[in-house]
XYZ file of C-alpha atoms in Angstrom:
655
model
C 24.559 -15.593 15.639
C 27.344 -18.335 14.014
C 30.274 -19.390 14.751
C 33.698 -19.716 12.450
C 34.042 -21.198 9.610
C 34.338 -23.785 9.587
C 33.131 -25.453 13.011
C 29.196 -25.300 13.346
C 27.442 -22.898 14.045
C 25.079 -22.481 17.016
C 21.241 -21.873 15.461
C 22.970 -24.100 12.452
C 19.663 -26.023 10.879
C 20.124 -29.456 8.989
C 18.421 -28.858 5.496
C 20.163 -31.473 3.280
C 23.078 -33.430 3.614
C 25.433 -32.171 6.387
C 25.520 -28.624 5.569
C 24.051 -26.026 7.605
C 21.596 -23.291 7.054
C 21.692 -20.426 9.337
C 19.794 -19.301 11.379
C 19.040 -15.320 11.576
C 20.936 -13.467 14.103
C 19.133 -11.382 16.468
C 18.465 -8.171 16.961
C 21.053 -7.412 19.076
C 23.448 -8.755 16.910
C 22.666 -6.045 14.313
C 22.864 -3.054 17.152
C 25.535 -4.086 17.555
C 28.393 -1.951 14.980
C 30.889 -4.397 15.469
C 28.750 -6.300 13.739
C 29.475 -4.652 10.198
C 33.609 -4.671 11.172
C 35.205 -6.802 13.484
C 33.151 -9.558 13.763
C 33.123 -9.525 9.674
C 37.102 -9.708 9.954
C 37.092 -12.467 13.147
C 33.853 -14.321 11.312
C 34.668 -14.772 8.417
C 37.765 -12.813 6.685
C 40.345 -14.463 8.984
C 38.855 -17.819 8.490
C 39.346 -17.289 4.391
C 42.546 -15.731 4.870
C 44.128 -18.813 6.181
C 42.486 -21.275 4.347
C 43.768 -19.418 1.228
C 47.053 -18.994 2.348
C 47.041 -23.092 3.512
C 45.246 -24.632 0.801
C 46.246 -22.592 -1.602
C 42.496 -22.092 -2.815
C 39.488 -21.917 -0.261
C 37.397 -24.677 -0.278
C 33.827 -24.958 -2.356
C 32.216 -26.195 0.976
C 34.137 -23.383 3.190
C 32.845 -20.650 0.563
C 29.290 -21.580 0.345
C 29.362 -21.445 4.292
C 30.502 -17.938 4.054
C 27.379 -17.291 1.943
C 24.615 -19.550 3.653
C 25.389 -16.566 6.498
C 26.601 -13.209 4.670
C 23.429 -12.913 2.880
C 21.763 -12.179 6.380
C 22.953 -9.270 5.819
C 21.679 -7.892 3.018
C 18.056 -10.415 3.316
C 17.509 -8.341 7.182
C 18.596 -4.584 5.131
C 15.568 -4.809 3.062
C 13.260 -5.003 5.498
C 11.265 -2.299 6.335
C 12.515 -0.495 10.002
C 15.067 -2.908 9.860
C 17.387 -2.143 13.428
C 20.730 -2.542 9.810
C 20.154 1.585 9.817
C 22.585 2.175 12.575
C 24.546 2.065 9.685
C 25.496 6.204 8.249
C 27.054 6.273 5.290
C 30.988 6.944 6.591
C 30.746 3.339 8.128
C 28.922 1.569 5.371
C 31.809 2.552 3.061
C 33.854 0.955 5.294
C 31.499 -2.258 5.693
C 31.277 -2.580 1.758
C 34.684 -2.752 1.245
C 35.209 -5.771 3.582
C 32.255 -7.496 1.590
C 34.689 -7.086 -1.447
C 37.230 -8.637 0.336
C 35.208 -11.314 1.922
C 33.964 -12.146 -1.899
C 37.085 -12.240 -2.932
C 38.005 -15.505 -2.161
C 34.181 -15.982 -3.118
C 33.161 -18.207 -6.533
C 30.853 -15.666 -8.524
C 29.731 -18.318 -10.397
C 28.034 -20.025 -6.765
C 25.931 -17.112 -5.850
C 23.587 -17.923 -8.180
C 24.107 -21.669 -7.617
C 23.813 -22.605 -3.877
C 20.978 -23.611 -1.911
C 19.027 -21.528 0.847
C 16.155 -21.038 0.123
C 15.867 -17.838 2.448
C 18.203 -16.431 -0.120
C 15.960 -14.453 -2.657
C 17.389 -13.925 -5.957
C 17.545 -10.277 -5.211
C 20.097 -10.853 -2.620
C 22.081 -12.671 -4.849
C 22.145 -9.878 -7.481
C 23.457 -7.840 -4.681
C 26.508 -10.517 -3.449
C 27.232 -11.248 -7.208
C 28.142 -6.860 -7.479
C 30.484 -7.262 -6.201
C 32.121 -9.092 -8.965
C 32.481 -6.291 -11.832
C 31.167 -7.450 -14.049
C 28.695 -6.670 -16.394
C 25.640 -8.851 -17.114
C 21.946 -8.486 -16.763
C 19.451 -10.955 -15.654
C 17.037 -13.463 -17.692
C 13.707 -10.979 -18.591
C 11.352 -12.306 -16.235
C 7.458 -12.137 -16.994
C 5.654 -11.723 -13.579
C 2.662 -9.479 -14.614
C -0.313 -9.683 -17.517
C -3.136 -7.277 -17.355
C -5.579 -9.096 -19.125
C -7.819 -5.677 -19.248
C -4.976 -2.960 -20.464
C -3.156 -5.184 -22.790
C -0.125 -4.790 -20.680
C 3.202 -7.630 -19.531
C 5.185 -6.894 -16.599
C 8.446 -7.480 -17.354
C 11.310 -7.403 -14.829
C 15.380 -7.814 -14.752
C 18.595 -7.176 -13.304
C 20.966 -5.032 -14.882
C 24.540 -5.621 -13.599
C 26.926 -2.296 -15.160
C 25.880 -0.133 -17.378
C 22.234 0.036 -18.746
C 22.319 -2.272 -22.619
C 20.514 -0.868 -25.198
C 17.153 -2.420 -25.304
C 15.025 -3.727 -27.814
C 11.189 -5.294 -27.526
C 9.572 -6.794 -30.105
C 5.863 -8.396 -31.127
C 5.026 -10.746 -33.978
C 8.731 -9.221 -35.404
C 7.867 -5.567 -34.242
C 9.119 -3.084 -32.982
C 7.294 -1.739 -29.392
C 8.242 0.938 -27.020
C 7.047 0.242 -23.080
C 3.709 1.573 -22.346
C 5.706 2.513 -19.208
C 9.187 1.827 -17.701
C 11.854 2.354 -15.476
C 15.254 1.617 -13.907
C 14.898 0.933 -9.756
C 17.846 1.117 -7.541
C 19.020 -1.579 -6.080
C 20.522 -0.298 -2.451
C 21.561 -1.326 0.279
C 23.167 0.366 2.994
C 23.855 3.474 1.639
C 25.186 1.938 -1.865
C 23.760 0.847 -5.518
C 24.415 -2.516 -6.017
C 23.069 -2.716 -9.265
C 19.580 -2.179 -11.021
C 16.692 -3.363 -11.433
C 14.975 -2.638 -14.831
C 11.376 -2.963 -14.997
C 8.334 -2.566 -18.425
C 5.378 -2.522 -19.020
C 4.573 -3.359 -22.894
C 1.726 -3.161 -25.115
C 0.939 -6.794 -27.021
C -2.652 -6.381 -27.140
C -2.792 -9.066 -28.826
C 0.827 -10.565 -29.938
C 1.637 -13.693 -30.026
C 4.878 -13.917 -29.979
C 8.217 -11.826 -27.782
C 11.503 -11.686 -28.137
C 14.250 -8.308 -26.145
C 17.482 -7.670 -27.637
C 20.128 -6.188 -25.657
C 22.999 -4.331 -27.416
C 22.055 -6.412 -30.438
C 21.689 -9.594 -28.703
C 18.873 -11.906 -28.263
C 17.911 -11.849 -24.575
C 16.096 -14.423 -22.471
C 12.718 -13.924 -21.108
C 11.047 -16.754 -18.642
C 8.164 -16.919 -16.871
C 9.718 -18.282 -13.421
C 13.483 -17.838 -12.052
C 15.095 -20.584 -13.417
C 19.118 -19.646 -13.268
C 20.538 -16.950 -11.955
C 21.895 -16.011 -14.954
C 20.565 -16.588 -18.603
C 20.428 -19.053 -20.872
C 22.128 -18.551 -23.819
C 18.574 -17.520 -26.329
C 19.054 -18.415 -30.215
C 17.925 -15.850 -33.380
C 14.883 -17.811 -33.862
C 13.373 -17.947 -29.934
C 10.323 -16.822 -28.973
C 7.697 -16.039 -26.205
C 4.930 -17.385 -26.242
C 2.456 -14.303 -25.399
C -0.526 -16.971 -25.576
C 0.682 -19.610 -22.986
C 1.500 -16.230 -20.725
C -1.663 -14.785 -20.842
C -3.153 -18.330 -19.684
C -0.950 -18.464 -16.794
C -2.109 -15.512 -15.436
C -5.410 -15.258 -14.250
C -7.951 -12.043 -14.597
C -7.583 -9.199 -11.720
C -5.769 -9.484 -9.127
C -4.630 -13.506 -8.953
C -1.558 -13.960 -10.633
C -0.115 -16.817 -11.713
C -2.278 -19.812 -12.549
C -1.277 -22.501 -10.039
C -2.194 -25.492 -8.117
C -4.184 -24.754 -5.168
C -5.139 -26.386 -2.199
C -7.974 -29.192 -2.925
C -10.335 -28.577 -0.087
C -10.186 -25.539 0.040
C -10.026 -24.596 -3.482
C -13.519 -26.666 -3.652
C -14.782 -24.397 -0.415
C -14.226 -21.023 -2.116
C -15.426 -21.946 -5.751
C -18.587 -22.688 -3.301
C -18.366 -19.627 -1.981
C -18.439 -17.536 -5.317
C -21.141 -19.977 -6.689
C -22.680 -17.882 -3.795
C -21.738 -14.210 -4.265
C -23.035 -14.886 -8.436
C -26.670 -15.702 -6.927
C -28.687 -12.740 -9.290
C -30.049 -11.288 -5.310
C -26.784 -10.951 -4.078
C -24.633 -9.704 -7.612
C -28.012 -7.247 -7.307
C -26.854 -5.875 -4.135
C -22.651 -5.724 -4.565
C -22.751 -6.002 -8.154
C -19.142 -3.635 -9.229
C -18.954 -2.046 -5.782
C -16.347 0.506 -5.204
C -15.769 -0.842 -1.403
C -14.220 1.917 0.482
C -11.708 2.026 3.633
C -9.663 3.230 6.212
C -8.416 1.658 8.765
C -11.352 -1.337 10.255
C -11.715 0.512 13.462
C -12.147 4.588 12.529
C -12.492 6.484 9.508
C -11.974 10.180 9.093
C -8.946 9.327 6.384
C -8.832 9.381 2.208
C -11.470 6.846 1.858
C -14.133 8.202 3.488
C -13.757 11.247 1.580
C -13.288 10.405 -1.803
C -16.534 7.885 -0.697
C -17.922 10.710 0.189
C -17.568 12.466 -2.964
C -18.224 9.744 -5.367
C -21.514 9.917 -3.890
C -22.453 12.446 -4.288
C -20.886 13.859 -7.399
C -21.200 9.633 -8.975
C -24.711 8.707 -7.181
C -24.634 5.375 -10.455
C -21.053 4.012 -8.498
C -22.377 1.521 -5.654
C -20.177 2.288 -3.319
C -19.773 0.932 0.376
C -17.447 1.526 3.494
C -15.618 -0.917 5.444
C -16.125 -0.238 9.384
C -16.342 -1.938 12.617
C -20.023 -1.596 13.988
C -17.848 -0.739 17.364
C -16.036 2.364 15.552
C -16.603 5.870 17.234
C -17.280 6.750 12.668
C -19.898 4.418 12.923
C -22.805 6.539 13.340
C -21.625 9.577 12.448
C -21.137 7.792 9.331
C -24.642 6.089 9.052
C -26.535 8.898 10.407
C -24.543 10.440 6.877
C -26.079 7.969 5.008
C -23.174 6.302 4.136
C -23.350 2.327 2.799
C -21.425 0.228 5.760
C -20.047 -2.776 5.893
C -18.246 -4.977 8.798
C -14.627 -5.669 7.587
C -15.530 -9.369 8.657
C -18.423 -11.640 8.482
C -20.167 -12.887 5.324
C -21.749 -10.119 3.563
C -18.017 -8.726 3.351
C -16.707 -11.287 1.408
C -19.799 -11.552 -0.977
C -19.166 -7.522 -1.592
C -16.036 -8.145 -2.253
C -16.119 -10.386 -4.517
C -18.407 -8.943 -6.429
C -16.698 -5.565 -6.314
C -14.527 -3.767 -8.845
C -12.806 -1.208 -6.784
C -10.669 -1.499 -3.469
C -9.687 1.962 -2.586
C -7.990 2.650 0.638
C -5.893 4.529 2.696
C -3.139 2.481 3.774
C -1.745 -0.448 1.771
C -2.152 -3.962 3.334
C -5.952 -4.399 2.384
C -5.276 -5.842 -1.219
C -5.922 -9.281 -1.048
C -9.024 -7.762 0.399
C -9.494 -9.867 3.602
C -9.092 -13.545 1.282
C -6.191 -15.572 0.530
C -4.654 -15.493 -2.496
C -3.309 -19.266 -2.620
C -6.877 -20.300 -2.652
C -9.234 -17.163 -3.430
C -7.168 -16.527 -6.824
C -9.540 -16.985 -9.854
C -11.832 -14.510 -8.425
C -10.190 -12.403 -7.374
C -11.127 -9.499 -10.025
C -10.888 -5.825 -8.200
C -9.011 -3.441 -8.400
C -6.557 -2.377 -5.387
C -5.782 1.869 -5.452
C -4.408 3.101 -2.597
C -4.917 6.313 -1.784
C -1.782 6.954 1.289
C -2.417 8.381 4.678
C -0.441 10.638 4.424
C 2.953 12.521 1.513
C 5.175 10.069 2.152
C 9.402 11.439 3.084
C 10.722 9.223 4.376
C 12.244 5.661 2.435
C 8.900 3.226 2.488
C 9.791 1.451 -0.869
C 11.571 -1.841 1.891
C 7.635 -1.811 3.339
C 5.707 -1.072 -0.178
C 7.480 -3.003 -2.392
C 7.223 -6.006 -2.128
C 3.087 -5.091 -1.711
C 0.814 -4.453 -5.071
C -1.382 -1.567 -6.018
C -3.188 -1.021 -9.006
C -3.112 2.993 -8.341
C -0.867 4.760 -5.829
C -1.677 7.714 -4.760
C 0.501 10.754 -4.270
C -0.290 14.894 -2.966
C 4.092 16.001 -3.278
C 5.643 16.772 -6.915
C 8.627 15.670 -5.649
C 7.273 12.396 -3.539
C 5.932 11.412 -7.472
C 9.218 11.547 -8.732
C 10.993 9.584 -5.936
C 8.622 6.779 -6.253
C 7.867 6.817 -9.640
C 11.129 7.808 -11.580
C 13.803 6.111 -12.375
C 16.953 5.658 -9.673
C 14.200 5.648 -7.025
C 14.123 2.357 -4.802
C 10.909 1.554 -5.098
C 9.032 -1.045 -8.212
C 6.878 1.157 -9.478
C 6.256 3.537 -12.808
C 4.310 6.233 -13.731
C 1.478 3.077 -14.861
C 0.792 3.030 -11.007
C 2.001 6.024 -8.944
C -0.445 8.864 -9.689
C -0.176 12.936 -9.092
C -3.529 13.420 -7.715
C -3.255 15.094 -4.677
C -5.101 13.362 -1.359
C -8.555 13.491 -1.617
C -8.484 14.717 2.091
C -7.209 17.175 1.637
C -10.241 19.016 -0.490
C -11.420 19.408 2.889
C -9.207 20.606 3.841
C -8.847 24.053 1.913
C -12.353 24.352 1.845
C -11.907 24.708 5.183
C -9.245 26.690 5.667
C -10.541 28.769 2.520
C -13.928 29.168 4.894
C -12.221 29.601 8.273
C -13.065 32.961 10.048
C -10.353 34.985 11.367
C -9.324 34.063 15.262
C -8.855 36.265 17.610
C -5.606 34.272 18.857
C -3.148 32.456 16.995
C -2.507 29.483 17.270
C 0.835 26.880 17.624
C -0.185 23.165 16.765
C 3.058 21.488 18.307
C 2.691 17.499 16.783
C 5.815 15.585 17.365
C 5.599 11.794 15.573
C 6.473 8.311 17.918
C 9.143 6.844 19.028
C 9.936 3.020 18.512
C 12.722 1.129 18.107
C 14.314 0.518 20.563
C 11.805 1.670 23.598
C 9.016 -1.393 22.302
C 12.085 -3.173 21.914
C 12.359 -2.653 26.383
C 9.162 -1.987 27.274
C 7.315 -4.663 25.007
C 7.713 -7.120 28.168
C 6.819 -4.592 31.149
C 3.896 -3.623 32.731
C 1.753 -0.597 32.025
C 3.534 1.177 35.410
C 7.538 -0.223 34.432
C 6.310 0.918 30.649
C 4.674 4.503 32.232
C 8.996 4.688 34.301
C 10.683 3.843 31.487
C 9.163 6.305 28.802
C 9.508 9.566 31.371
C 12.949 7.964 31.545
C 13.376 8.650 27.353
C 15.089 11.740 25.603
C 12.252 12.113 23.666
C 9.828 12.066 27.080
C 12.285 14.810 28.611
C 12.918 16.890 25.251
C 8.975 17.924 25.092
C 8.006 18.361 28.432
C 10.887 20.347 28.698
C 9.505 22.622 25.951
C 6.016 22.569 26.726
C 6.807 23.844 29.834
C 9.465 26.413 28.697
C 8.312 29.684 30.620
C 9.559 32.527 27.610
C 8.089 29.918 24.920
C 4.652 30.760 27.420
C 5.170 34.380 27.974
C 6.120 35.292 23.901
C 2.841 33.261 22.351
C 0.684 35.340 25.289
C 3.376 38.285 24.506
C 2.162 37.660 21.086
C -1.302 37.032 21.326
C -0.785 33.438 20.213
C -2.336 29.974 22.388
C -0.401 26.458 22.312
C -1.855 23.003 21.337
C -0.319 20.030 21.993
C -1.428 16.911 20.107
C 0.422 14.296 20.741
C 0.491 11.509 18.352
C -2.507 8.204 19.048
C 1.115 5.799 20.711
C 1.709 8.822 23.598
C -1.750 9.080 24.548
C -1.016 6.493 27.131
C 1.881 8.523 28.342
C -0.031 11.582 28.567
C 0.496 12.036 32.563
C 4.594 12.355 31.800
C 4.272 15.426 30.500
C 2.103 16.942 33.553
C 0.001 19.335 30.975
C -0.641 22.817 32.459
C -3.843 24.321 31.556
C -2.455 26.658 29.553
C -1.739 24.263 27.293
C -4.673 23.183 25.002
C -5.131 19.183 23.993
C -5.978 18.336 20.840
C -6.607 14.317 20.877
C -6.298 12.490 18.062
C -8.551 10.249 18.867
C -12.114 12.984 18.709
C -11.839 12.288 14.931
C -11.473 16.400 13.991
C -7.613 16.895 13.699
C -9.149 18.442 9.908
C -10.346 21.502 12.185
C -6.753 20.954 14.050
C -4.235 21.484 11.295
C -7.767 24.035 10.096
C -6.582 26.510 13.354
C -2.848 25.979 12.813
C -1.618 29.156 12.158
C 2.501 27.608 12.792
C 2.979 24.545 13.040
C 5.866 22.688 15.754
C 7.301 19.489 14.660
C 10.230 16.740 14.341
C 9.190 14.260 11.629
C 6.358 14.007 10.780
C 4.497 14.179 8.065
C 2.055 15.992 8.229
C 4.356 18.717 8.277
C 2.669 18.800 3.907
C -0.311 19.176 5.194
C 0.896 22.774 6.524
C 2.872 23.462 3.945
C -0.183 23.073 1.664
C -2.592 25.520 3.502
C 0.952 27.866 3.267
C 2.107 28.058 6.715
C 4.955 27.204 8.926
C 5.991 24.344 9.778
C 9.374 24.878 12.854
C 11.653 21.198 12.929
C 12.610 20.294 16.274
C 14.927 17.023 16.010
C 17.324 17.138 19.419
C 18.034 13.190 18.311
C 18.311 13.063 14.360
C 21.770 10.979 14.294
C 19.509 8.835 16.580
C 16.033 8.475 15.012
C 17.477 7.939 11.857
C 20.930 5.678 13.306
C 18.908 2.946 14.761
C 17.016 4.450 16.809
C 13.529 4.769 15.112
C 14.513 2.063 11.772
C 13.044 4.879 9.400
C 15.306 5.375 6.857
C 15.255 9.180 4.993
C 14.586 9.571 1.555
C 14.241 11.852 -0.915
C 13.520 14.828 1.605
C 16.165 16.792 3.267
C 15.250 19.424 6.307
C 17.369 21.519 5.999
C 17.195 21.581 1.826
C 13.619 21.556 1.530
C 11.680 21.984 5.243
C 9.252 24.546 5.162
C 10.937 25.900 8.479
C 14.093 26.266 10.582
C 15.097 23.395 11.849
C 16.774 23.530 15.611
C 18.610 21.063 16.715
C 18.043 22.052 20.797
C 15.860 24.055 22.935
C 17.567 27.404 23.303
C 18.270 27.154 19.133
C 14.136 26.592 18.472
C 13.259 29.189 21.418
C 15.180 31.731 19.619
C 13.454 30.416 15.642
C 10.343 30.635 17.593
C 10.656 34.962 19.163
C 11.902 35.886 15.815
C 8.985 34.198 13.889
C 6.382 36.299 16.233
C 8.575 39.435 16.245
C 8.416 39.432 12.745
C 4.610 38.950 13.184
C 4.519 35.475 12.418
C 4.557 35.727 9.292
C 6.150 33.038 6.725
C 9.008 34.202 4.501
C 9.409 34.100 0.477
C 12.258 31.220 0.853
C 9.437 28.417 2.939
C 6.287 29.921 0.940
C 8.544 29.126 -2.450
C 8.947 25.251 -1.244
C 5.887 25.028 0.212
C 3.764 26.045 -3.539
C 6.779 24.088 -5.089
C 6.636 20.961 -2.778
C 2.017 20.473 -3.150
C 0.509 22.824 -6.340
C -2.609 20.986 -6.222
C -3.936 23.231 -4.802
C -7.176 23.309 -6.458
C -9.702 21.696 -4.191
C -9.936 18.877 -7.518
C -7.461 15.463 -6.111
C -11.232 13.558 -5.325
C -12.117 14.351 -8.857
C -8.639 13.367 -10.084
C -8.732 9.999 -8.260
C -11.610 8.952 -9.459
C -10.754 9.107 -13.149
C -7.878 7.477 -12.454
C -9.810 5.086 -10.771
C -12.503 4.116 -13.689
C -9.408 4.143 -16.560
C -8.180 1.192 -14.086
C -10.279 -1.086 -16.565
C -9.723 0.083 -19.635
C -7.411 -0.702 -22.839
C -4.455 1.178 -22.774
C -3.997 3.534 -25.036
C -0.765 5.053 -25.554
């Protein structure tokens, strides 16, 4: 929290001289609606107006002080599950107008110059965007793909996109892949970021012209505004090649001496003939360290059956409930910690995971950069429907698999918030969907139909309140939540149970893993069949579901692939997308795109379910068309497509 300008701020740390660098305000500050209106007026605007009136202009130190506090609004909003999600569209419009009024008192030139290590280049451009002047930053070359002979360049664009021309050794070259990423904060597109993958082969000189004028290309973000460039200035591509390690190591930078020596010794050990004989050009698969039964397991099984020449390994903890099952099946299993894992990864050609965070293979890139030669494939755990760009954006993928056409477009095409293009993002389908479709095809007609109830978890406010409580206190707190009360009431609804019984249906309940410790709160009756996510039979449960009842889970896409209807019970949507769960809505609109009706009350949901049962449990044409449009890959070839794309990652780009 901060005090009014120009007094010293509460929690201000001295950095250099007497200028304070402000600490980030606590979560409670961002959850208070007044922080986006009254606090801005009182803590920023009033002082600026007073100073301008009294002195005729706002002193530069005061302007800098404002920027050092104001940036936190956008720095925090740019994070995954930010508490700033409480700001809705209407409140955001008033917020942006107020920010614009505050920034009228700030010299635009100061935004790029003021010193504060907490402020990223992007946030500086966000602050600059209120000045409305068309300008482009320098193009930063931040990746060199030695195998594909592509370079990645990016620059920020304020105003209309310029006419862009790239020249390699004086000859015009078209980008292999390109997009404009939308830089959105509080529901406002502040500016765009141009992202280009350019084929350079063995070229030596690179030039960029915007609107016919030469434009600066840099290896580092050396300044906020692009410097002036002469007509004959070129960027040295040979120097760029030398500046980047092959593989995932990134820029060649100085490394800690002692740790680097240890890393070098480990790399030498990994290169010994008997180690190489075991792990050479390995494909390393993993889901979670604690369990399997996700896309990596399914793709591993396909690869070892169809492409036995691949040296495939699967990482899993020996105490995992899946270890014995996979060992019996013949998987080459290895524990995800210890020396052997390090030797395996250092010899690997590909790391392939259903989760996003293993791109560095468990190594510190600051130390192991020269030895990180593998490609990283993100298979995903499910289909993305919310905006996950703040989480996934800072990560690096060589391949990013998607399973829904609209999901693919929202991530890879112009205007989306993700910094990925069609180079990384591929419309392959999820490997586990092949098995899901096969099981559905082989399913025998059931004696009774099943309505599967599968709510997602609620984090956010509940987890903040419960973090310091005992197990009993957490149980009591959970029982008092609207989430627990709403789902418990529905699960015990006598009219629902009577209708299901009348039409020959049964009710199955699969609670989220985080809900399992609170299962007693629901007081499940014997007629409800409990399905645990820990049993390892999730696909069987989905195949057995003739209809699906959820709130917000992406599993609705798996059900849509099977051409079965979903029902969405969203009694708390305003809270869910308004900061209570810290999720941000994405491209998917439940009323417009959903695979079944949306209900906001138990009675409304009950009427929808009763009508569905009375109609024989048939899928209305409207929802079937949506399913087929969103999930067209029902050919059981997702594993083949994933394998083909992974195999192409180390081939030169062909155009």
